PDB file of C-alpha atoms in Angstrom:
ATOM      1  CA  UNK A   1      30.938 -98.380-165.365  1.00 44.00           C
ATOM      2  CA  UNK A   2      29.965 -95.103-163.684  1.00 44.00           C
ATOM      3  CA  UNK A   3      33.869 -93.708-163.871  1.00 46.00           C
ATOM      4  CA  UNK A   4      33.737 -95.014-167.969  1.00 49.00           C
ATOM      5  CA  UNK A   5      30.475 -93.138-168.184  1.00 48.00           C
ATOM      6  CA  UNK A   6      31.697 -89.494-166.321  1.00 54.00           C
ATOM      7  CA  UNK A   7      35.943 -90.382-167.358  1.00 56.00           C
ATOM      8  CA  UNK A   8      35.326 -87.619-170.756  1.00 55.00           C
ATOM      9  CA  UNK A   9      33.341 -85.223-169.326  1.00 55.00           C
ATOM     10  CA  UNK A  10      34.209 -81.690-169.455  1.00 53.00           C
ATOM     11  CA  UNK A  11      35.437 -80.388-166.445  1.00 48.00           C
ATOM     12  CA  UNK A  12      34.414 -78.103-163.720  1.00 49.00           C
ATOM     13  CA  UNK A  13      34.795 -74.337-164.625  1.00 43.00           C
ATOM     14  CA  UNK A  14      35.698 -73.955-161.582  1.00 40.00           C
ATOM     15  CA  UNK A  15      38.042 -75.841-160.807  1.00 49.00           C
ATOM     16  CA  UNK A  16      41.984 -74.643-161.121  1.00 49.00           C
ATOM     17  CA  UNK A  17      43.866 -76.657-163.775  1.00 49.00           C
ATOM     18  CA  UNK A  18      47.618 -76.899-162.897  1.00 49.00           C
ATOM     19  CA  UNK A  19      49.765 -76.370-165.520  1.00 45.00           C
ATOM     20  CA  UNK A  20      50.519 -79.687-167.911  1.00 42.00           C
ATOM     21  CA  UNK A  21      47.729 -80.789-166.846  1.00 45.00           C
ATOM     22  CA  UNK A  22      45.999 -82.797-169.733  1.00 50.00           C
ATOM     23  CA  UNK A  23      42.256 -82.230-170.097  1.00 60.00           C
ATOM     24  CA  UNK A  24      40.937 -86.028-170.990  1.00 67.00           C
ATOM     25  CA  UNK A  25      37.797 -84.734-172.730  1.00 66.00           C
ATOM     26  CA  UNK A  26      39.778 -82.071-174.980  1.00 67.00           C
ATOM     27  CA  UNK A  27      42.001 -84.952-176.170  1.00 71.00           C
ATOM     28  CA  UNK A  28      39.110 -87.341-176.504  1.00 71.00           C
ATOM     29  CA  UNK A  29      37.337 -84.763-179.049  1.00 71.00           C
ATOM     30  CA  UNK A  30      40.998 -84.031-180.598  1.00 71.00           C
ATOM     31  CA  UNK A  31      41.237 -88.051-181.201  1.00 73.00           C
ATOM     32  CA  UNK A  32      37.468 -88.504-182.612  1.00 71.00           C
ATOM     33  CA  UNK A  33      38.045 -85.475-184.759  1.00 67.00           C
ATOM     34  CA  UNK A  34      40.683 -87.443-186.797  1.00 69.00           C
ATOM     35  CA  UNK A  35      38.875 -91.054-187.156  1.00 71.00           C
ATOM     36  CA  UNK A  36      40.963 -91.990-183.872  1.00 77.00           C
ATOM     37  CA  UNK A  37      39.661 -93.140-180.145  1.00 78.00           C
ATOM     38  CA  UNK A  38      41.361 -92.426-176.605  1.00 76.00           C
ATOM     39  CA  UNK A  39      40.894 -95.678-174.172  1.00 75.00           C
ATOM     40  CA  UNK A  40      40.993 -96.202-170.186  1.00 78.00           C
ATOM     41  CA  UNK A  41      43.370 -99.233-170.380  1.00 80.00           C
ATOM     42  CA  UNK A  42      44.142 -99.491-166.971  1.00 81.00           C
ATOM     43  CA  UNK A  43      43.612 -97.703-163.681  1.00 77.00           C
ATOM     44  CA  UNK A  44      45.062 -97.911-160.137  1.00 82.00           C
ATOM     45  CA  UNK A  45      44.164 -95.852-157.376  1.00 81.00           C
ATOM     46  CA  UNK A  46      46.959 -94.168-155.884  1.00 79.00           C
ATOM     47  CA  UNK A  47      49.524 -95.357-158.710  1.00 77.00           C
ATOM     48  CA  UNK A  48      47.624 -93.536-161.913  1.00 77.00           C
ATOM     49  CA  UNK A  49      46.135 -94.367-164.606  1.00 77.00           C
ATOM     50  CA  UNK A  50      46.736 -95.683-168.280  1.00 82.00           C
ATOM     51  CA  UNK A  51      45.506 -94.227-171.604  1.00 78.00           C
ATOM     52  CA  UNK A  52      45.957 -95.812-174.915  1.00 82.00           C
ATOM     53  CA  UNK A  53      45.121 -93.392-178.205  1.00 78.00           C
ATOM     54  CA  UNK A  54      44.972 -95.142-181.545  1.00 79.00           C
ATOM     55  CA  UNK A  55      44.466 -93.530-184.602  1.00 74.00           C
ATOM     56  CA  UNK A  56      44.903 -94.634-188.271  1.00 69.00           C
ATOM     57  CA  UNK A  57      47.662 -93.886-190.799  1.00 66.00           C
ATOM     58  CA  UNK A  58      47.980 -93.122-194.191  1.00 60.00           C
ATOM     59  CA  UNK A  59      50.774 -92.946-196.516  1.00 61.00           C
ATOM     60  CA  UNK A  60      51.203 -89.680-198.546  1.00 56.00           C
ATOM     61  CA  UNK A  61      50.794 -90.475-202.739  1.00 57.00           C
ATOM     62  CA  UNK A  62      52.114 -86.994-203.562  1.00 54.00           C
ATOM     63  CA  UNK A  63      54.278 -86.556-206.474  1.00 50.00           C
ATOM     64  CA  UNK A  64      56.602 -84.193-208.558  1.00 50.00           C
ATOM     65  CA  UNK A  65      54.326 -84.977-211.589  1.00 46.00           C
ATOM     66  CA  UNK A  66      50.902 -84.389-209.559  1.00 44.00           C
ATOM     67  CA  UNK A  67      52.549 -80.977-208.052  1.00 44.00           C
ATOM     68  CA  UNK A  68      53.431 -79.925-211.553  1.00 46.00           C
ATOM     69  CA  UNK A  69      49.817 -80.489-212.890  1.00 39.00           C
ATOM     70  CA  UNK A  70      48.252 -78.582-210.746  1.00 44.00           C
ATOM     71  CA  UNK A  71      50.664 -75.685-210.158  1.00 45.00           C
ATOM     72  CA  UNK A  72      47.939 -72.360-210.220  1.00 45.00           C
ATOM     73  CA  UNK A  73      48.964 -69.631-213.154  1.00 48.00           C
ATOM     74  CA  UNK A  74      49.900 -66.369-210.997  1.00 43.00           C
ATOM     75  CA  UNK A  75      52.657 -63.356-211.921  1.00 46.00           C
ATOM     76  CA  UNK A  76      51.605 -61.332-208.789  1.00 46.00           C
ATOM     77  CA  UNK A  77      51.363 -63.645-205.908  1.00 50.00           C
ATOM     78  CA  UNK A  78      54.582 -66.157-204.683  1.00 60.00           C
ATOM     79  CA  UNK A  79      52.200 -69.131-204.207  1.00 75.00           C
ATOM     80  CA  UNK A  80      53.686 -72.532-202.247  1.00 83.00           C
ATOM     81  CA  UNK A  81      52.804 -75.983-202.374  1.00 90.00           C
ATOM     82  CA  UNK A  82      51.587 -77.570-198.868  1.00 91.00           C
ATOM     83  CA  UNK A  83      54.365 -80.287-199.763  1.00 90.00           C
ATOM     84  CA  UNK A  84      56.663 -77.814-199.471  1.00 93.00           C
ATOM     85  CA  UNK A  85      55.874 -75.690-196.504  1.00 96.00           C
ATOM     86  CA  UNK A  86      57.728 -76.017-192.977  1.00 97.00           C
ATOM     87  CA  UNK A  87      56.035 -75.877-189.917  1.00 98.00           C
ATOM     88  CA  UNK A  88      57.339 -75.738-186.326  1.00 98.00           C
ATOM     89  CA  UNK A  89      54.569 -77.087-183.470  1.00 98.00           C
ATOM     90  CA  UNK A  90      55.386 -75.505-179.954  1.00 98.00           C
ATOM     91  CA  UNK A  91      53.075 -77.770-177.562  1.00 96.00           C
ATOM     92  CA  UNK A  92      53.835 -79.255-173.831  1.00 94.00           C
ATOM     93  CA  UNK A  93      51.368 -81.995-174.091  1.00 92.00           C
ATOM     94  CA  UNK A  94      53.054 -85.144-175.888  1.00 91.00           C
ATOM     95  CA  UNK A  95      49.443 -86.271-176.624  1.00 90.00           C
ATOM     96  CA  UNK A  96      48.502 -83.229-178.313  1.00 92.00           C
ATOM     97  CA  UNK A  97      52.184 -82.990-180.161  1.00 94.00           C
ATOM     98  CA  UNK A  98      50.666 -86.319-181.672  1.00 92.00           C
ATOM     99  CA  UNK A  99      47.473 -85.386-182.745  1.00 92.00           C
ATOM    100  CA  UNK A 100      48.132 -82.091-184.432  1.00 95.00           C
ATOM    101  CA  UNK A 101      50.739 -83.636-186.262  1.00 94.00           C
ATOM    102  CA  UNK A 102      48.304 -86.504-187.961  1.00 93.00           C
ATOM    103  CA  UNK A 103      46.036 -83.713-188.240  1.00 94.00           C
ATOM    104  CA  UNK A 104      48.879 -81.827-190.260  1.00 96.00           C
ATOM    105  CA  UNK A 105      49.482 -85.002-192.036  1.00 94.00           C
ATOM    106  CA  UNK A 106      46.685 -86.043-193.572  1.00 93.00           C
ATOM    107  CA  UNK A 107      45.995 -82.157-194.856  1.00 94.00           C
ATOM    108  CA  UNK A 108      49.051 -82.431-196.612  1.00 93.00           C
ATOM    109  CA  UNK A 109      51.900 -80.507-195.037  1.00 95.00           C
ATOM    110  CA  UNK A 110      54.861 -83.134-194.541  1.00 93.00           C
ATOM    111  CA  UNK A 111      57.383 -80.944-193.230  1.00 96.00           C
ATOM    112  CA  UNK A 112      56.671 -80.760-189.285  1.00 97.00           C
ATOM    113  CA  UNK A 113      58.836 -80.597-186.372  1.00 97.00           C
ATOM    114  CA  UNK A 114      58.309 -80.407-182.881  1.00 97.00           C
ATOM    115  CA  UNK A 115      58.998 -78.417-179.751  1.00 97.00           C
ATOM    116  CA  UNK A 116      58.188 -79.405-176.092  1.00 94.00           C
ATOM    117  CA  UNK A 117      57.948 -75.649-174.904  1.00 95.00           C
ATOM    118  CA  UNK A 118      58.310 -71.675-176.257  1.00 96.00           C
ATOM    119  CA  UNK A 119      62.528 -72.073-175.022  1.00 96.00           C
ATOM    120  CA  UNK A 120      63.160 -75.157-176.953  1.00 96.00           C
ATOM    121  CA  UNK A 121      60.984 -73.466-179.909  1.00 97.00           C
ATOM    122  CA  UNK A 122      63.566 -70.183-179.661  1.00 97.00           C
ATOM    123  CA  UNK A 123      66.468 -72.392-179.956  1.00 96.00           C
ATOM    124  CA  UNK A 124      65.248 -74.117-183.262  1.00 97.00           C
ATOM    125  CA  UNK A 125      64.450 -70.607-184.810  1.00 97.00           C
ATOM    126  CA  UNK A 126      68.073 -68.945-183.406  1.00 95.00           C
ATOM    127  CA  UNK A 127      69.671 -72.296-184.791  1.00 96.00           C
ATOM    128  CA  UNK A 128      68.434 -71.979-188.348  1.00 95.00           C
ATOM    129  CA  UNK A 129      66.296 -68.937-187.929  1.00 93.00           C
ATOM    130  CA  UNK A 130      65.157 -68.939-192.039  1.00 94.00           C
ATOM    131  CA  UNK A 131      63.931 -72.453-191.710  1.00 95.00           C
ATOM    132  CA  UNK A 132      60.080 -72.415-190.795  1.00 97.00           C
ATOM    133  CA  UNK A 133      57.278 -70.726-192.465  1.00 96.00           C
ATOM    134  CA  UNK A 134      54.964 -71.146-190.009  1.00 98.00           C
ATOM    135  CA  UNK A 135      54.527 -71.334-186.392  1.00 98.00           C
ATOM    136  CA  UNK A 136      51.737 -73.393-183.962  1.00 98.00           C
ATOM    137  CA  UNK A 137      52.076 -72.123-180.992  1.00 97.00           C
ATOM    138  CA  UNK A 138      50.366 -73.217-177.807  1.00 95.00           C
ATOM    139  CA  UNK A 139      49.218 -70.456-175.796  1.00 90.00           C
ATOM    140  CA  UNK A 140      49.119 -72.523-171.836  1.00 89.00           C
ATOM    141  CA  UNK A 141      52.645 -73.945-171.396  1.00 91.00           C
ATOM    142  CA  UNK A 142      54.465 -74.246-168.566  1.00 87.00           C
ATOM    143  CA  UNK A 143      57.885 -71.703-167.638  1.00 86.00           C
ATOM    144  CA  UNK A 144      57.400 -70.173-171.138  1.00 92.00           C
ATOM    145  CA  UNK A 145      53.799 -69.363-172.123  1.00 91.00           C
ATOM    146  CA  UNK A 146      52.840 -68.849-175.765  1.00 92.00           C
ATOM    147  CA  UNK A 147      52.402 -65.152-175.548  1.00 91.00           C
ATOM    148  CA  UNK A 148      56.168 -64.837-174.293  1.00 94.00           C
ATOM    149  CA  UNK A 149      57.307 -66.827-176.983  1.00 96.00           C
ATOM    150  CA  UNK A 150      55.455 -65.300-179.534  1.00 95.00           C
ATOM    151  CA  UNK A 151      56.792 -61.936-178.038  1.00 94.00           C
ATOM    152  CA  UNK A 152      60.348 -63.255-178.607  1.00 96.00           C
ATOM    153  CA  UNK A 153      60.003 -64.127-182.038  1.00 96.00           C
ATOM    154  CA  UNK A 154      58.728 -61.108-183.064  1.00 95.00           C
ATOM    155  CA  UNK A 155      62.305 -59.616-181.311  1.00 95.00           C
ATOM    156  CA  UNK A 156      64.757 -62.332-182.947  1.00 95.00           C
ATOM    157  CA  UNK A 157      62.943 -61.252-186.473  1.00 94.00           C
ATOM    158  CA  UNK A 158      62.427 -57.261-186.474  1.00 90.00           C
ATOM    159  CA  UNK A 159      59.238 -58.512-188.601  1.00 74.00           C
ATOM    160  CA  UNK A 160      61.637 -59.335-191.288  1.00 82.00           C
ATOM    161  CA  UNK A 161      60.831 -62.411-192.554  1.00 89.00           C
ATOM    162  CA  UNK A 162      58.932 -64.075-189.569  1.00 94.00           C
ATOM    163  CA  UNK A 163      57.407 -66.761-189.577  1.00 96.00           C
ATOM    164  CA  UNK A 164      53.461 -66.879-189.579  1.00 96.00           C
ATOM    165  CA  UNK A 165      52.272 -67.760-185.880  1.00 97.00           C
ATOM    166  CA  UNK A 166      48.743 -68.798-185.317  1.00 96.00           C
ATOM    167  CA  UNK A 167      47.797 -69.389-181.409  1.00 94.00           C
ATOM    168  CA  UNK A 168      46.580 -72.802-180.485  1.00 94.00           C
ATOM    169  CA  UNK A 169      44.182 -72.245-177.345  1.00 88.00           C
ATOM    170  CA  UNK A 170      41.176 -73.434-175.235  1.00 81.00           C
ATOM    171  CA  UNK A 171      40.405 -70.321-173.981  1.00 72.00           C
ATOM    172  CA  UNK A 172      37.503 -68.719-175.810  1.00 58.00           C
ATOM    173  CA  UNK A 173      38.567 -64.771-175.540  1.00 57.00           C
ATOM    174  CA  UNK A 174      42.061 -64.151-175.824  1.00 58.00           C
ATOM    175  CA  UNK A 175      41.814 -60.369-174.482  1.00 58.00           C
ATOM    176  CA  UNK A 176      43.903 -58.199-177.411  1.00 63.00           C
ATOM    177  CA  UNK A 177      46.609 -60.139-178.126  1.00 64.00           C
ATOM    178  CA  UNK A 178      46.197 -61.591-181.343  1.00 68.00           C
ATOM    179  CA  UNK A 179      46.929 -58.226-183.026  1.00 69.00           C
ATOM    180  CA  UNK A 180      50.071 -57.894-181.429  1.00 80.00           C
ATOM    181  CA  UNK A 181      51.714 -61.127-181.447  1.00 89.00           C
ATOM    182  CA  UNK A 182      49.830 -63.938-183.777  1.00 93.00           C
ATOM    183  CA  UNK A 183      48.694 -63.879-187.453  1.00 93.00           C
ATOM    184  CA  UNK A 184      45.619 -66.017-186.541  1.00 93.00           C
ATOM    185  CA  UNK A 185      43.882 -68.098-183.604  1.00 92.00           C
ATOM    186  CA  UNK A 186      43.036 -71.841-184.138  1.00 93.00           C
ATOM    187  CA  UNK A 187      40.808 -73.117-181.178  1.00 89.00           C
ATOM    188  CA  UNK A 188      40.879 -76.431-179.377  1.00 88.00           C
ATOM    189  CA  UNK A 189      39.988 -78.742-179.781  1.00 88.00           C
ATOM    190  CA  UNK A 190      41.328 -77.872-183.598  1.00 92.00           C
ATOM    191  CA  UNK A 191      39.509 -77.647-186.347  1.00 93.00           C
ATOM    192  CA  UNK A 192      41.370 -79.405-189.197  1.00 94.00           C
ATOM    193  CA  UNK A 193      39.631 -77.856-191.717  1.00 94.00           C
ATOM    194  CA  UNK A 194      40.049 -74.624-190.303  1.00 95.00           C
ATOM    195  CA  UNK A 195      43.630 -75.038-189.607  1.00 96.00           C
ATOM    196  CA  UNK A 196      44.036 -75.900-192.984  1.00 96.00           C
ATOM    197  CA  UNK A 197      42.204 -72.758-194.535  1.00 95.00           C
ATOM    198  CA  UNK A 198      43.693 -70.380-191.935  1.00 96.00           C
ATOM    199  CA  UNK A 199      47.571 -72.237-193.355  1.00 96.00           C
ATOM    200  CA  UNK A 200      46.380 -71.572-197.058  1.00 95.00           C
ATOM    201  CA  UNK A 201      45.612 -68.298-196.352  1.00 93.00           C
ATOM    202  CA  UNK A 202      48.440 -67.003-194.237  1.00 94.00           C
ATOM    203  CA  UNK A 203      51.231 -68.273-196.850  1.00 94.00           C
ATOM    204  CA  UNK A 204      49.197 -68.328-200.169  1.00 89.00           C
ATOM    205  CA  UNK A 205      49.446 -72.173-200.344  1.00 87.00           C
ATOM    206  CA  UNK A 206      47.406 -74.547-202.621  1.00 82.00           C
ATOM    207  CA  UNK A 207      47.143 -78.185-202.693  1.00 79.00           C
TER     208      UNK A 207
END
């Protein structure tokens, strides 16, 4: 009962996180955020432990005819329907890969695909490199961290037609790189709302 009680704490400051390591207490807030829980199934010293994250799922209604309806009037701006945006998630944690794309889900946005890290990212963009308006990018990863990868796709594009990047972190200062490499910040554990504004903004999308 004591480990239940203390098991979603945040951790010590002080301590020195190695990298993939999964911080239960961020993922616990990231699961609560979207109607979801994160369990202790199982534990056994020595061997590990075993989490179990359920969340709930909803089917998208969206149609042609409801797109059409609500399509804003505007001769000046190139405006985009969430249906119809792409985004590319760059994040090492499977759990986290998971939750970002419910949260992306239920806002709306339907076209989402995955990376594991900022190399496998590069190799989607070089492999179709018009594909993806818009870039979540983890900023801790291991062998490739998000700053590196952001730096490389600002190289593959010349800032000709690049994608938007907004930097998914946990830090709370990220010194002065978000002028330089990323269009916006999103901080975990994420916002959904937020994310969703900061989306809308960045690519002049309604819903």
């Amino acid at each position: 009962k004591q480990l239940m009680s203390e098991l979603f704490l945040p951790i010590d400051a002080k301590k020195t996180i190695k990298p993939g390591y999964i911080n239960l207490r961020m993922n616990y807030l990231l699961a609560q955020k979207i109607g979801g829980n994160l369990y202790l199934k199982s534990s056994t010293p020595n061997h590990g432990s075993c989490f179990e994250l359920s969340i709930i799922a909803y089917e998208s209604n969206n149609s042609d005819e409801e797109k059409n309806t609500i399509m804003p009037d505007s001769d000046d701006i190139k405006l985009m329907h969430k249906s119809d945006i792409k985004i590319l998630v760059v994040e090492d944690e499977l759990i986290n890969r998971v939750i970002i794309e419910k949260i992306l889900l239920l806002k709306g946005y339907i076209h989402v695909d995955m990376a594991f890290n900022g190399q496998q990212a590069l190799n989607m963009l070089i492999n179709d490199i018009d594909k993806y308006d818009i870039i979540l990018l983890d900023i801790k990863m291991p062998e490739m961290s998000g700053v590196e990868c952001a730096e490389n796709i600002h190289t593959l594009y010349q800032n000709q037609n690049r994608p938007k990047i907004i930097a998914l972190t946990a830090q709370l200062i990220i010194d002065n790189i978000k002028e330089k490499y990323f269009d916006e910040i999103e901080n975990k554990p994420i916002d959904s709302d937020e994310l969703d504004k900061k989306i809308k903004k960045l690519l002049n999308c309604y819903d």
